[in-house]
Amino acid sequence: MHIFVLGTGMIGTTVVTELAKYAGAETITAVDINQASIDKCLAIADNPRVIGKVAALATEGDIAEVLKGADLAIGCLPHSLSIPAIKAAISSKCHLVDLVGSHFPEKLALHEQARQAGVLIVPGCGVAPGITNFLAAQGIELLDRAKEAMLACGGIPRYPDPPLGYQVVYRLESLLGLYTKPATIIRNGEIVELVPLSDLADMTFPAPVGLCETVITDAHSTAFMLQGKVENLIERTIRYPGHWDKMRVLSELGFLDETPVSIKDMELSPKLFAEKILAPKMSGHSIEDITVLRVEVSGVKQGRQTKHTWEMIDLYDHERKITSMAKTTAIPALLISQWIVDKKITETGVIPIESLIVRERFQPFLTELSHLGIEIEYKEEIFD
């Protein structure tokens, strides 16, 4: 089985390194436009089955050319290249596990094309979207009537620095996209959109995290796939106190707008300008991070009010020498890829993880996550 990893940034390199430990991957090709990035990836993976390939990845045609001869690809590319990668995988008849979950309706529209090509496309296959999605789906499955689903996740620094109490754990472009995109949710059974940075609310976790603040952010595929199964569903993003107020001020002042403004004889996007200014303010003095996750699903089971809660507090991985965000994002995609190769998953089409890892697949997948260092605690509460 020849597996391609598209993009060798922090998460792509983690995917390659962990994938190299899997016997089912006969050859792993790490693809990037930057030779230095590939060289670093190969040095970290340190496995003869891993090879590098420098290639343009700017268009659907570029990616299709790369995927000739690939059996499966894992997409670790920017959001803007997600749909081109999916279309390229379909035309190349190559399975694709993609980390990006945005623009889900457009991706779902490609379902029949993928099915006819005999390939599986799994969008949004990381930690959030990803792990949060299938936990929520399983919680709904465990109830006779699901009323509320709340998915919360955040990558936060172990040692926060002022002024924002945050350090970038993935692309700043993707981060600001999360902050500026309307949030798709389910309310009273209907899909609705909220303005960005809505509904500030506290959330507390065990040490070393403590008190945090959350806002509602986009629920990606879950709003579409779980509609009709739960009355209300929201997703929240977790940060330390104070962060959201400061980002909301920037947004209200227009610094996160994409429409260019004229400055003397130049046209400049405020958002791109903000990225340049904010990047050094979000670098942090330590690489250690924490990924915090909580999924709560409540409703009725056998006539009794019941709530299912899953929680994860994952710290920087000193043994692997990788951030928690890289680990918890890469490993779900890695496992889904392995399950496709091993034919534990045989469906075709565009199918998100919440439709794949439920019922009989749920506990085995959690067990394998645990074996790879991702521990998720579970609690059931029944109220009379």
mmCIF file of C-alpha atoms in Angstrom:
data_model
loop_
_atom_site.group_PDB
_atom_site.id
_atom_site.type_symbol
_atom_site.label_atom_id
_atom_site.label_comp_id
_atom_site.label_asym_id
_atom_site.label_seq_id
_atom_site.Cartn_x
_atom_site.Cartn_y
_atom_site.Cartn_z
ATOM 1 C CA MET A 1 0.000 0.000 0.000
ATOM 2 C CA HIS A 2 1.465 3.309 -1.138
ATOM 3 C CA ILE A 3 0.382 6.216 1.089
ATOM 4 C CA PHE A 4 1.037 9.878 0.328
ATOM 5 C CA VAL A 5 1.100 12.611 2.974
ATOM 6 C CA LEU A 6 0.351 16.012 1.454
ATOM 7 C CA GLY A 7 2.155 18.714 3.415
ATOM 8 C CA THR A 8 5.100 18.266 5.794
ATOM 9 C CA GLY A 9 4.457 20.967 8.355
ATOM 10 C CA MET A 10 4.236 20.174 12.047
ATOM 11 C CA ILE A 11 1.166 17.953 11.757
ATOM 12 C CA GLY A 12 2.139 16.412 8.421
ATOM 13 C CA THR A 13 5.508 15.423 9.845
ATOM 14 C CA THR A 14 3.794 13.828 12.841
ATOM 15 C CA VAL A 15 1.529 11.861 10.481
ATOM 16 C CA VAL A 16 4.535 10.628 8.494
ATOM 17 C CA THR A 17 6.521 9.678 11.602
ATOM 18 C CA GLU A 18 3.667 7.742 13.201
ATOM 19 C CA LEU A 19 2.605 6.168 9.899
ATOM 20 C CA ALA A 20 6.141 4.842 9.402
ATOM 21 C CA LYS A 21 5.580 2.594 12.455
ATOM 22 C CA TYR A 22 2.617 0.916 10.704
ATOM 23 C CA ALA A 23 3.475 -2.275 8.817
ATOM 24 C CA GLY A 24 0.595 -1.849 6.340
ATOM 25 C CA ALA A 25 2.244 1.194 4.777
ATOM 26 C CA GLU A 26 4.751 -0.324 2.351
ATOM 27 C CA THR A 27 5.837 3.073 1.046
ATOM 28 C CA ILE A 28 5.125 6.529 2.432
ATOM 29 C CA THR A 29 5.727 9.548 0.236
ATOM 30 C CA ALA A 30 5.973 12.889 2.020
ATOM 31 C CA VAL A 31 5.050 15.671 -0.401
ATOM 32 C CA ASP A 32 5.685 19.382 -0.010
ATOM 33 C CA ILE A 33 6.669 22.356 -2.120
ATOM 34 C CA ASN A 34 9.650 22.997 0.145
ATOM 35 C CA GLN A 35 12.690 20.706 0.049
ATOM 36 C CA ALA A 36 13.923 21.878 3.460
ATOM 37 C CA SER A 37 10.591 20.921 5.028
ATOM 38 C CA ILE A 38 10.758 17.475 3.426
ATOM 39 C CA ASP A 39 14.346 16.979 4.584
ATOM 40 C CA LYS A 40 13.374 17.817 8.157
ATOM 41 C CA CYS A 41 10.414 15.432 7.962
ATOM 42 C CA LEU A 42 12.562 12.567 6.634
ATOM 43 C CA ALA A 43 15.166 13.132 9.346
ATOM 44 C CA ILE A 44 12.528 12.968 12.077
ATOM 45 C CA ALA A 45 10.793 9.906 10.599
ATOM 46 C CA ASP A 46 14.154 8.146 10.083
ATOM 47 C CA ASN A 47 12.645 5.204 8.214
ATOM 48 C CA PRO A 48 13.726 3.719 4.857
ATOM 49 C CA ARG A 49 10.099 3.267 3.812
ATOM 50 C CA VAL A 50 9.611 7.048 3.822
ATOM 51 C CA ILE A 51 10.601 8.976 0.717
ATOM 52 C CA GLY A 52 10.261 12.655 -0.120
ATOM 53 C CA LYS A 53 8.820 14.372 -3.161
ATOM 54 C CA VAL A 54 8.981 18.062 -4.012
ATOM 55 C CA ALA A 55 5.908 19.087 -5.964
ATOM 56 C CA ALA A 56 3.573 21.982 -6.566
ATOM 57 C CA LEU A 57 0.342 21.607 -4.609
ATOM 58 C CA ALA A 58 -1.365 24.817 -5.670
ATOM 59 C CA THR A 59 -4.173 23.436 -7.832
ATOM 60 C CA GLU A 60 -6.366 20.387 -8.322
ATOM 61 C CA GLY A 61 -4.232 19.494 -11.353
ATOM 62 C CA ASP A 62 -1.013 19.727 -9.350
ATOM 63 C CA ILE A 63 -2.369 17.418 -6.653
ATOM 64 C CA ALA A 64 -3.835 14.943 -9.168
ATOM 65 C CA GLU A 65 -0.425 14.679 -10.804
ATOM 66 C CA VAL A 66 1.156 13.935 -7.430
ATOM 67 C CA LEU A 67 -1.431 11.272 -6.569
ATOM 68 C CA LYS A 68 -0.803 9.110 -9.624
ATOM 69 C CA GLY A 69 -0.035 5.671 -8.233
ATOM 70 C CA ALA A 70 -1.189 6.514 -4.700
ATOM 71 C CA ASP A 71 -3.586 4.167 -2.922
ATOM 72 C CA LEU A 72 -4.390 6.557 -0.095
ATOM 73 C CA ALA A 73 -3.483 10.137 0.818
ATOM 74 C CA ILE A 74 -3.628 12.105 4.042
ATOM 75 C CA GLY A 75 -4.239 15.798 3.479
ATOM 76 C CA CYS A 76 -2.323 18.161 5.792
ATOM 77 C CA LEU A 77 -2.774 21.215 3.580
ATOM 78 C CA PRO A 78 -4.208 24.729 4.129
ATOM 79 C CA HIS A 79 -7.993 25.136 4.085
ATOM 80 C CA SER A 80 -7.881 26.703 0.625
ATOM 81 C CA LEU A 81 -6.484 23.476 -0.858
ATOM 82 C CA SER A 82 -8.908 21.077 0.802
ATOM 83 C CA ILE A 83 -11.544 20.951 -1.942
ATOM 84 C CA PRO A 84 -8.940 20.809 -4.756
ATOM 85 C CA ALA A 85 -7.300 17.896 -2.910
ATOM 86 C CA ILE A 86 -10.625 16.073 -2.611
ATOM 87 C CA LYS A 87 -11.405 16.546 -6.314
ATOM 88 C CA ALA A 88 -7.891 15.397 -7.224
ATOM 89 C CA ALA A 89 -8.224 12.293 -5.062
ATOM 90 C CA ILE A 90 -11.527 11.395 -6.706
ATOM 91 C CA SER A 91 -10.138 11.817 -10.227
ATOM 92 C CA SER A 92 -7.048 9.794 -9.228
ATOM 93 C CA LYS A 93 -9.202 7.089 -7.567
ATOM 94 C CA CYS A 94 -7.270 7.523 -4.358
ATOM 95 C CA HIS A 95 -8.748 7.413 -0.852
ATOM 96 C CA LEU A 96 -8.237 10.678 1.053
ATOM 97 C CA VAL A 97 -8.270 11.379 4.779
ATOM 98 C CA ASP A 98 -8.350 15.159 5.131
ATOM 99 C CA LEU A 99 -7.682 17.193 8.270
ATOM 100 C CA VAL A 100 -9.755 20.147 7.055
ATOM 101 C CA GLY A 101 -13.457 20.209 7.892
ATOM 102 C CA SER A 102 -14.550 23.575 6.470
ATOM 103 C CA HIS A 103 -16.927 23.982 3.491
ATOM 104 C CA PHE A 104 -18.613 20.693 4.288
ATOM 105 C CA PRO A 105 -21.740 21.167 2.091
ATOM 106 C CA GLU A 106 -19.511 21.651 -0.968
ATOM 107 C CA LYS A 107 -17.585 18.514 -0.052
ATOM 108 C CA LEU A 108 -20.729 16.470 0.546
ATOM 109 C CA ALA A 109 -21.884 17.447 -2.949
ATOM 110 C CA LEU A 110 -18.982 15.321 -4.253
ATOM 111 C CA HIS A 111 -20.254 12.192 -2.474
ATOM 112 C CA GLU A 112 -21.658 10.457 -5.547
ATOM 113 C CA GLN A 113 -18.532 11.178 -7.598
ATOM 114 C CA ALA A 114 -16.373 9.647 -4.876
ATOM 115 C CA ARG A 115 -18.681 6.637 -4.569
ATOM 116 C CA GLN A 116 -18.583 5.994 -8.313
ATOM 117 C CA ALA A 117 -14.783 6.276 -8.237
ATOM 118 C CA GLY A 118 -14.743 3.651 -5.481
ATOM 119 C CA VAL A 119 -12.895 5.834 -2.988
ATOM 120 C CA LEU A 120 -13.557 7.093 0.512
ATOM 121 C CA ILE A 121 -13.081 10.768 1.364
ATOM 122 C CA VAL A 122 -13.048 11.511 5.109
ATOM 123 C CA PRO A 123 -13.125 15.283 5.732
ATOM 124 C CA GLY A 124 -12.395 16.951 9.070
ATOM 125 C CA CYS A 125 -10.449 14.067 10.537
ATOM 126 C CA GLY A 126 -8.391 15.515 13.383
ATOM 127 C CA VAL A 127 -9.227 16.434 16.953
ATOM 128 C CA ALA A 128 -11.873 19.130 16.295
ATOM 129 C CA PRO A 129 -13.285 18.488 13.831
ATOM 130 C CA GLY A 130 -12.632 14.789 14.291
ATOM 131 C CA ILE A 131 -12.612 13.262 17.763
ATOM 132 C CA THR A 132 -15.306 15.674 18.987
ATOM 133 C CA ASN A 133 -17.544 14.678 16.084
ATOM 134 C CA PHE A 134 -17.675 10.951 16.684
ATOM 135 C CA LEU A 135 -17.973 11.379 20.464
ATOM 136 C CA ALA A 136 -21.078 13.506 19.915
ATOM 137 C CA ALA A 137 -22.479 11.020 17.406
ATOM 138 C CA GLN A 138 -21.957 8.116 19.817
ATOM 139 C CA GLY A 139 -23.561 10.054 22.657
ATOM 140 C CA ILE A 140 -26.638 10.521 20.518
ATOM 141 C CA GLU A 141 -26.663 6.804 19.664
ATOM 142 C CA LEU A 142 -26.705 5.957 23.376
ATOM 143 C CA LEU A 143 -29.937 7.887 23.989
ATOM 144 C CA ASP A 144 -33.538 7.254 23.040
ATOM 145 C CA ARG A 145 -34.013 10.977 22.500
ATOM 146 C CA ALA A 146 -31.093 13.381 22.281
ATOM 147 C CA LYS A 147 -31.813 16.945 23.357
ATOM 148 C CA GLU A 148 -28.472 18.750 23.722
ATOM 149 C CA ALA A 149 -25.000 18.158 22.307
ATOM 150 C CA MET A 150 -22.096 20.423 23.240
ATOM 151 C CA LEU A 151 -18.674 19.890 21.651
ATOM 152 C CA ALA A 152 -15.788 21.910 23.107
ATOM 153 C CA CYS A 153 -12.102 21.845 22.247
ATOM 154 C CA GLY A 154 -9.096 24.119 22.364
ATOM 155 C CA GLY A 155 -5.354 24.077 21.996
ATOM 156 C CA ILE A 156 -3.915 26.306 24.725
ATOM 157 C CA PRO A 157 -0.389 27.044 25.975
ATOM 158 C CA ARG A 158 0.919 25.219 29.024
ATOM 159 C CA TYR A 159 2.495 28.496 30.125
ATOM 160 C CA PRO A 160 0.425 31.381 28.682
ATOM 161 C CA ASP A 161 2.066 34.695 27.859
ATOM 162 C CA PRO A 162 0.380 38.124 27.709
ATOM 163 C CA PRO A 163 -1.276 39.866 26.028
ATOM 164 C CA LEU A 164 -3.417 37.146 24.409
ATOM 165 C CA GLY A 165 -2.680 34.087 26.554
ATOM 166 C CA TYR A 166 -2.395 31.990 23.420
ATOM 167 C CA GLN A 167 0.290 30.481 21.219
ATOM 168 C CA VAL A 168 -0.204 29.311 17.658
ATOM 169 C CA VAL A 169 -0.416 25.511 17.512
ATOM 170 C CA TYR A 170 -1.391 25.353 13.819
ATOM 171 C CA ARG A 171 -1.621 27.772 10.906
ATOM 172 C CA LEU A 172 -2.470 31.331 11.965
ATOM 173 C CA GLU A 173 -4.462 31.603 8.736
ATOM 174 C CA SER A 174 -6.681 28.732 9.911
ATOM 175 C CA LEU A 175 -6.963 30.205 13.400
ATOM 176 C CA LEU A 176 -8.211 33.578 12.173
ATOM 177 C CA GLY A 177 -10.548 31.777 9.803
ATOM 178 C CA LEU A 178 -12.096 30.078 12.835
ATOM 179 C CA TYR A 179 -12.472 33.472 14.523
ATOM 180 C CA THR A 180 -14.160 35.148 11.550
ATOM 181 C CA LYS A 181 -16.395 32.417 10.140
ATOM 182 C CA PRO A 182 -20.098 32.328 11.078
ATOM 183 C CA ALA A 183 -20.860 29.421 13.405
ATOM 184 C CA THR A 184 -23.211 26.750 12.041
ATOM 185 C CA ILE A 185 -25.238 25.108 14.829
ATOM 186 C CA ILE A 186 -28.472 23.159 15.332
ATOM 187 C CA ARG A 187 -31.174 25.040 17.228
ATOM 188 C CA ASN A 188 -34.586 23.444 17.828
ATOM 189 C CA GLY A 189 -33.856 20.967 15.075
ATOM 190 C CA GLU A 190 -32.952 23.601 12.467
ATOM 191 C CA ILE A 191 -29.528 24.554 11.111
ATOM 192 C CA VAL A 192 -28.805 28.211 11.832
ATOM 193 C CA GLU A 193 -25.760 30.479 11.645
ATOM 194 C CA LEU A 194 -24.497 32.673 14.467
ATOM 195 C CA VAL A 195 -22.149 35.613 14.113
ATOM 196 C CA PRO A 196 -18.491 34.858 14.943
ATOM 197 C CA LEU A 197 -17.375 34.905 18.601
ATOM 198 C CA SER A 198 -20.904 34.442 19.951
ATOM 199 C CA ASP A 199 -22.045 33.571 23.497
ATOM 200 C CA LEU A 200 -19.052 33.918 25.800
ATOM 201 C CA ALA A 201 -19.267 31.293 28.576
ATOM 202 C CA ASP A 202 -16.985 29.955 31.307
ATOM 203 C CA MET A 203 -15.814 26.350 31.439
ATOM 204 C CA THR A 204 -13.601 24.842 34.149
ATOM 205 C CA PHE A 205 -11.226 21.884 33.839
ATOM 206 C CA PRO A 206 -9.011 19.980 36.285
ATOM 207 C CA ALA A 207 -5.409 21.077 36.879
ATOM 208 C CA PRO A 208 -3.274 22.195 35.213
ATOM 209 C CA VAL A 209 -5.928 23.983 33.130
ATOM 210 C CA GLY A 210 -8.447 25.574 35.506
ATOM 211 C CA LEU A 211 -10.899 28.290 34.476
ATOM 212 C CA CYS A 212 -11.331 28.926 30.750
ATOM 213 C CA GLU A 213 -13.665 30.880 28.504
ATOM 214 C CA THR A 214 -15.411 29.639 25.385
ATOM 215 C CA VAL A 215 -17.328 31.020 22.432
ATOM 216 C CA ILE A 216 -19.473 29.212 19.880
ATOM 217 C CA THR A 217 -17.572 28.360 16.705
ATOM 218 C CA ASP A 218 -18.458 26.412 13.576
ATOM 219 C CA ALA A 219 -19.677 22.841 14.139
ATOM 220 C CA HIS A 220 -18.469 21.762 10.667
ATOM 221 C CA SER A 221 -20.037 18.538 9.428
ATOM 222 C CA THR A 222 -21.805 17.627 12.682
ATOM 223 C CA ALA A 223 -24.525 20.238 12.180
ATOM 224 C CA PHE A 224 -25.405 18.662 8.841
ATOM 225 C CA MET A 225 -24.870 14.987 9.642
ATOM 226 C CA LEU A 226 -26.532 15.003 13.076
ATOM 227 C CA GLN A 227 -29.512 17.186 12.201
ATOM 228 C CA GLY A 228 -32.677 15.218 12.906
ATOM 229 C CA LYS A 229 -30.910 13.193 15.605
ATOM 230 C CA VAL A 230 -30.520 15.910 18.244
ATOM 231 C CA GLU A 231 -32.571 18.999 19.032
ATOM 232 C CA ASN A 232 -29.686 21.397 19.751
ATOM 233 C CA LEU A 233 -25.984 21.159 18.925
ATOM 234 C CA ILE A 234 -23.183 23.679 19.356
ATOM 235 C CA GLU A 235 -19.415 23.618 19.201
ATOM 236 C CA ARG A 236 -17.256 25.811 21.431
ATOM 237 C CA THR A 237 -13.597 26.785 21.257
ATOM 238 C CA ILE A 238 -11.684 26.992 24.540
ATOM 239 C CA ARG A 239 -9.210 29.701 25.562
ATOM 240 C CA TYR A 240 -7.844 31.186 28.776
ATOM 241 C CA PRO A 241 -9.871 34.073 30.294
ATOM 242 C CA GLY A 242 -9.539 37.422 28.522
ATOM 243 C CA HIS A 243 -8.520 36.094 25.119
ATOM 244 C CA TRP A 244 -11.940 36.310 23.491
ATOM 245 C CA ASP A 245 -12.648 39.875 24.617
ATOM 246 C CA LYS A 246 -9.396 41.041 23.040
ATOM 247 C CA MET A 247 -10.038 39.178 19.791
ATOM 248 C CA ARG A 248 -13.595 40.521 19.664
ATOM 249 C CA VAL A 249 -12.268 44.078 19.909
ATOM 250 C CA LEU A 250 -9.912 43.433 16.985
ATOM 251 C CA SER A 251 -12.806 41.986 15.002
ATOM 252 C CA GLU A 252 -15.151 44.883 15.810
ATOM 253 C CA LEU A 253 -12.468 47.371 14.771
ATOM 254 C CA GLY A 254 -12.104 45.662 11.389
ATOM 255 C CA PHE A 255 -8.640 44.156 11.811
ATOM 256 C CA LEU A 256 -9.936 40.688 10.868
ATOM 257 C CA ASP A 257 -11.745 41.842 7.706
ATOM 258 C CA GLU A 258 -10.586 40.436 4.389
ATOM 259 C CA THR A 259 -11.764 43.321 2.186
ATOM 260 C CA PRO A 260 -8.665 45.326 1.164
ATOM 261 C CA VAL A 261 -8.306 48.919 2.253
ATOM 262 C CA SER A 262 -6.337 51.627 0.457
ATOM 263 C CA ILE A 263 -3.229 52.953 2.194
ATOM 264 C CA LYS A 264 -1.541 55.577 0.048
ATOM 265 C CA ASP A 265 -1.068 53.698 -3.246
ATOM 266 C CA MET A 266 -1.416 50.194 -1.800
ATOM 267 C CA GLU A 267 -4.327 47.795 -1.357
ATOM 268 C CA LEU A 268 -3.944 45.825 1.866
ATOM 269 C CA SER A 269 -6.104 43.182 3.541
ATOM 270 C CA PRO A 270 -6.580 44.059 7.247
ATOM 271 C CA LYS A 271 -6.648 40.343 8.050
ATOM 272 C CA LEU A 272 -3.288 39.686 6.371
ATOM 273 C CA PHE A 273 -1.864 42.727 8.148
ATOM 274 C CA ALA A 274 -3.222 41.422 11.462
ATOM 275 C CA GLU A 275 -1.633 38.009 10.825
ATOM 276 C CA LYS A 276 1.794 39.631 10.471
ATOM 277 C CA ILE A 277 1.339 41.704 13.614
ATOM 278 C CA LEU A 278 -0.174 38.936 15.723
ATOM 279 C CA ALA A 279 2.196 36.114 14.763
ATOM 280 C CA PRO A 280 5.067 37.153 17.062
ATOM 281 C CA LYS A 281 2.576 37.945 19.850
ATOM 282 C CA MET A 282 1.332 34.342 19.652
ATOM 283 C CA SER A 283 4.662 32.533 19.465
ATOM 284 C CA GLY A 284 4.960 31.865 23.206
ATOM 285 C CA HIS A 285 8.151 31.324 25.197
ATOM 286 C CA SER A 286 7.570 27.567 25.538
ATOM 287 C CA ILE A 287 6.599 24.942 22.962
ATOM 288 C CA GLU A 288 4.607 23.019 25.577
ATOM 289 C CA ASP A 289 0.865 23.030 24.955
ATOM 290 C CA ILE A 290 -2.353 21.435 26.192
ATOM 291 C CA THR A 291 -5.291 20.170 24.169
ATOM 292 C CA VAL A 292 -8.529 20.369 26.135
ATOM 293 C CA LEU A 293 -11.690 18.609 25.004
ATOM 294 C CA ARG A 294 -15.146 18.061 26.450
ATOM 295 C CA VAL A 295 -18.212 16.607 24.725
ATOM 296 C CA GLU A 296 -21.555 16.478 26.548
ATOM 297 C CA VAL A 297 -24.677 14.851 25.115
ATOM 298 C CA SER A 298 -27.873 14.809 27.148
ATOM 299 C CA GLY A 299 -31.382 13.518 26.625
ATOM 300 C CA VAL A 300 -33.661 10.677 27.607
ATOM 301 C CA LYS A 301 -32.853 6.984 27.980
ATOM 302 C CA GLN A 302 -35.587 4.599 29.111
ATOM 303 C CA GLY A 303 -37.608 7.527 30.447
ATOM 304 C CA ARG A 304 -34.774 8.973 32.568
ATOM 305 C CA GLN A 305 -32.739 12.126 32.011
ATOM 306 C CA THR A 306 -29.234 11.000 31.046
ATOM 307 C CA LYS A 307 -26.002 12.789 30.198
ATOM 308 C CA HIS A 308 -22.886 11.340 28.596
ATOM 309 C CA THR A 309 -19.620 13.254 29.005
ATOM 310 C CA TRP A 310 -16.204 12.639 27.473
ATOM 311 C CA GLU A 311 -13.190 14.712 28.534
ATOM 312 C CA MET A 312 -9.553 14.866 27.483
ATOM 313 C CA ILE A 313 -6.662 16.911 28.842
ATOM 314 C CA ASP A 314 -3.637 16.069 26.741
ATOM 315 C CA LEU A 315 -0.198 17.578 27.421
ATOM 316 C CA TYR A 316 2.872 18.132 25.284
ATOM 317 C CA ASP A 317 4.345 14.726 24.399
ATOM 318 C CA HIS A 318 7.912 14.696 25.730
ATOM 319 C CA GLU A 319 8.558 11.146 24.560
ATOM 320 C CA ARG A 320 7.661 11.892 20.946
ATOM 321 C CA LYS A 321 8.834 15.520 21.244
ATOM 322 C CA ILE A 322 5.683 16.823 19.597
ATOM 323 C CA THR A 323 2.960 19.227 20.621
ATOM 324 C CA SER A 324 -0.275 17.865 21.959
ATOM 325 C CA MET A 325 -2.138 19.553 19.123
ATOM 326 C CA ALA A 326 0.040 17.813 16.520
ATOM 327 C CA LYS A 327 -0.477 14.443 18.211
ATOM 328 C CA THR A 328 -4.220 14.696 18.789
ATOM 329 C CA THR A 329 -4.778 16.007 15.251
ATOM 330 C CA ALA A 330 -2.513 13.566 13.429
ATOM 331 C CA ILE A 331 -3.363 10.304 15.182
ATOM 332 C CA PRO A 332 -7.104 10.156 14.367
ATOM 333 C CA ALA A 333 -6.250 10.665 10.682
ATOM 334 C CA LEU A 334 -3.541 8.028 10.973
ATOM 335 C CA LEU A 335 -5.932 5.495 12.530
ATOM 336 C CA ILE A 336 -8.684 6.100 9.979
ATOM 337 C CA SER A 337 -6.086 5.584 7.236
ATOM 338 C CA GLN A 338 -4.954 2.320 8.810
ATOM 339 C CA TRP A 339 -8.537 1.118 9.116
ATOM 340 C CA ILE A 340 -9.108 1.844 5.413
ATOM 341 C CA VAL A 341 -5.955 -0.068 4.482
ATOM 342 C CA ASP A 342 -6.917 -2.965 6.779
ATOM 343 C CA LYS A 343 -10.474 -2.931 5.342
ATOM 344 C CA LYS A 344 -12.040 -2.293 8.726
ATOM 345 C CA ILE A 345 -13.707 0.573 6.862
ATOM 346 C CA THR A 346 -15.020 -0.281 3.399
ATOM 347 C CA GLU A 347 -17.546 2.480 2.670
ATOM 348 C CA THR A 348 -17.054 4.798 -0.288
ATOM 349 C CA GLY A 349 -18.126 8.379 -0.902
ATOM 350 C CA VAL A 350 -17.642 11.548 1.135
ATOM 351 C CA ILE A 351 -18.283 10.377 4.695
ATOM 352 C CA PRO A 352 -17.202 12.309 7.823
ATOM 353 C CA ILE A 353 -15.830 10.539 10.863
ATOM 354 C CA GLU A 354 -19.043 10.870 12.897
ATOM 355 C CA SER A 355 -20.740 8.536 10.417
ATOM 356 C CA LEU A 356 -17.879 6.024 10.507
ATOM 357 C CA ILE A 357 -16.800 5.699 14.156
ATOM 358 C CA VAL A 358 -20.066 4.944 15.942
ATOM 359 C CA ARG A 359 -21.781 1.862 17.369
ATOM 360 C CA GLU A 360 -19.584 -1.254 17.002
ATOM 361 C CA ARG A 361 -16.557 0.711 15.754
ATOM 362 C CA PHE A 362 -16.614 3.256 18.568
ATOM 363 C CA GLN A 363 -14.939 1.429 21.446
ATOM 364 C CA PRO A 364 -12.259 -0.291 19.312
ATOM 365 C CA PHE A 365 -11.295 3.108 17.896
ATOM 366 C CA LEU A 366 -11.101 4.654 21.375
ATOM 367 C CA THR A 367 -8.957 1.716 22.487
ATOM 368 C CA GLU A 368 -6.521 2.262 19.631
ATOM 369 C CA LEU A 369 -6.397 5.983 20.383
ATOM 370 C CA SER A 370 -5.482 5.071 23.959
ATOM 371 C CA HIS A 371 -2.709 2.733 22.782
ATOM 372 C CA LEU A 372 -1.272 5.655 20.824
ATOM 373 C CA GLY A 373 -1.343 8.011 23.809
ATOM 374 C CA ILE A 374 -4.705 9.765 23.519
ATOM 375 C CA GLU A 375 -6.672 9.112 26.711
ATOM 376 C CA ILE A 376 -10.329 10.150 26.865
ATOM 377 C CA GLU A 377 -12.311 9.815 30.093
ATOM 378 C CA TYR A 378 -16.011 8.953 30.060
ATOM 379 C CA LYS A 379 -18.831 9.560 32.546
ATOM 380 C CA GLU A 380 -22.517 8.714 32.462
ATOM 381 C CA GLU A 381 -24.954 10.556 34.718
ATOM 382 C CA ILE A 382 -28.585 9.566 35.285
ATOM 383 C CA PHE A 383 -30.978 12.045 36.919
ATOM 384 C CA ASP A 384 -34.239 11.041 38.565
#
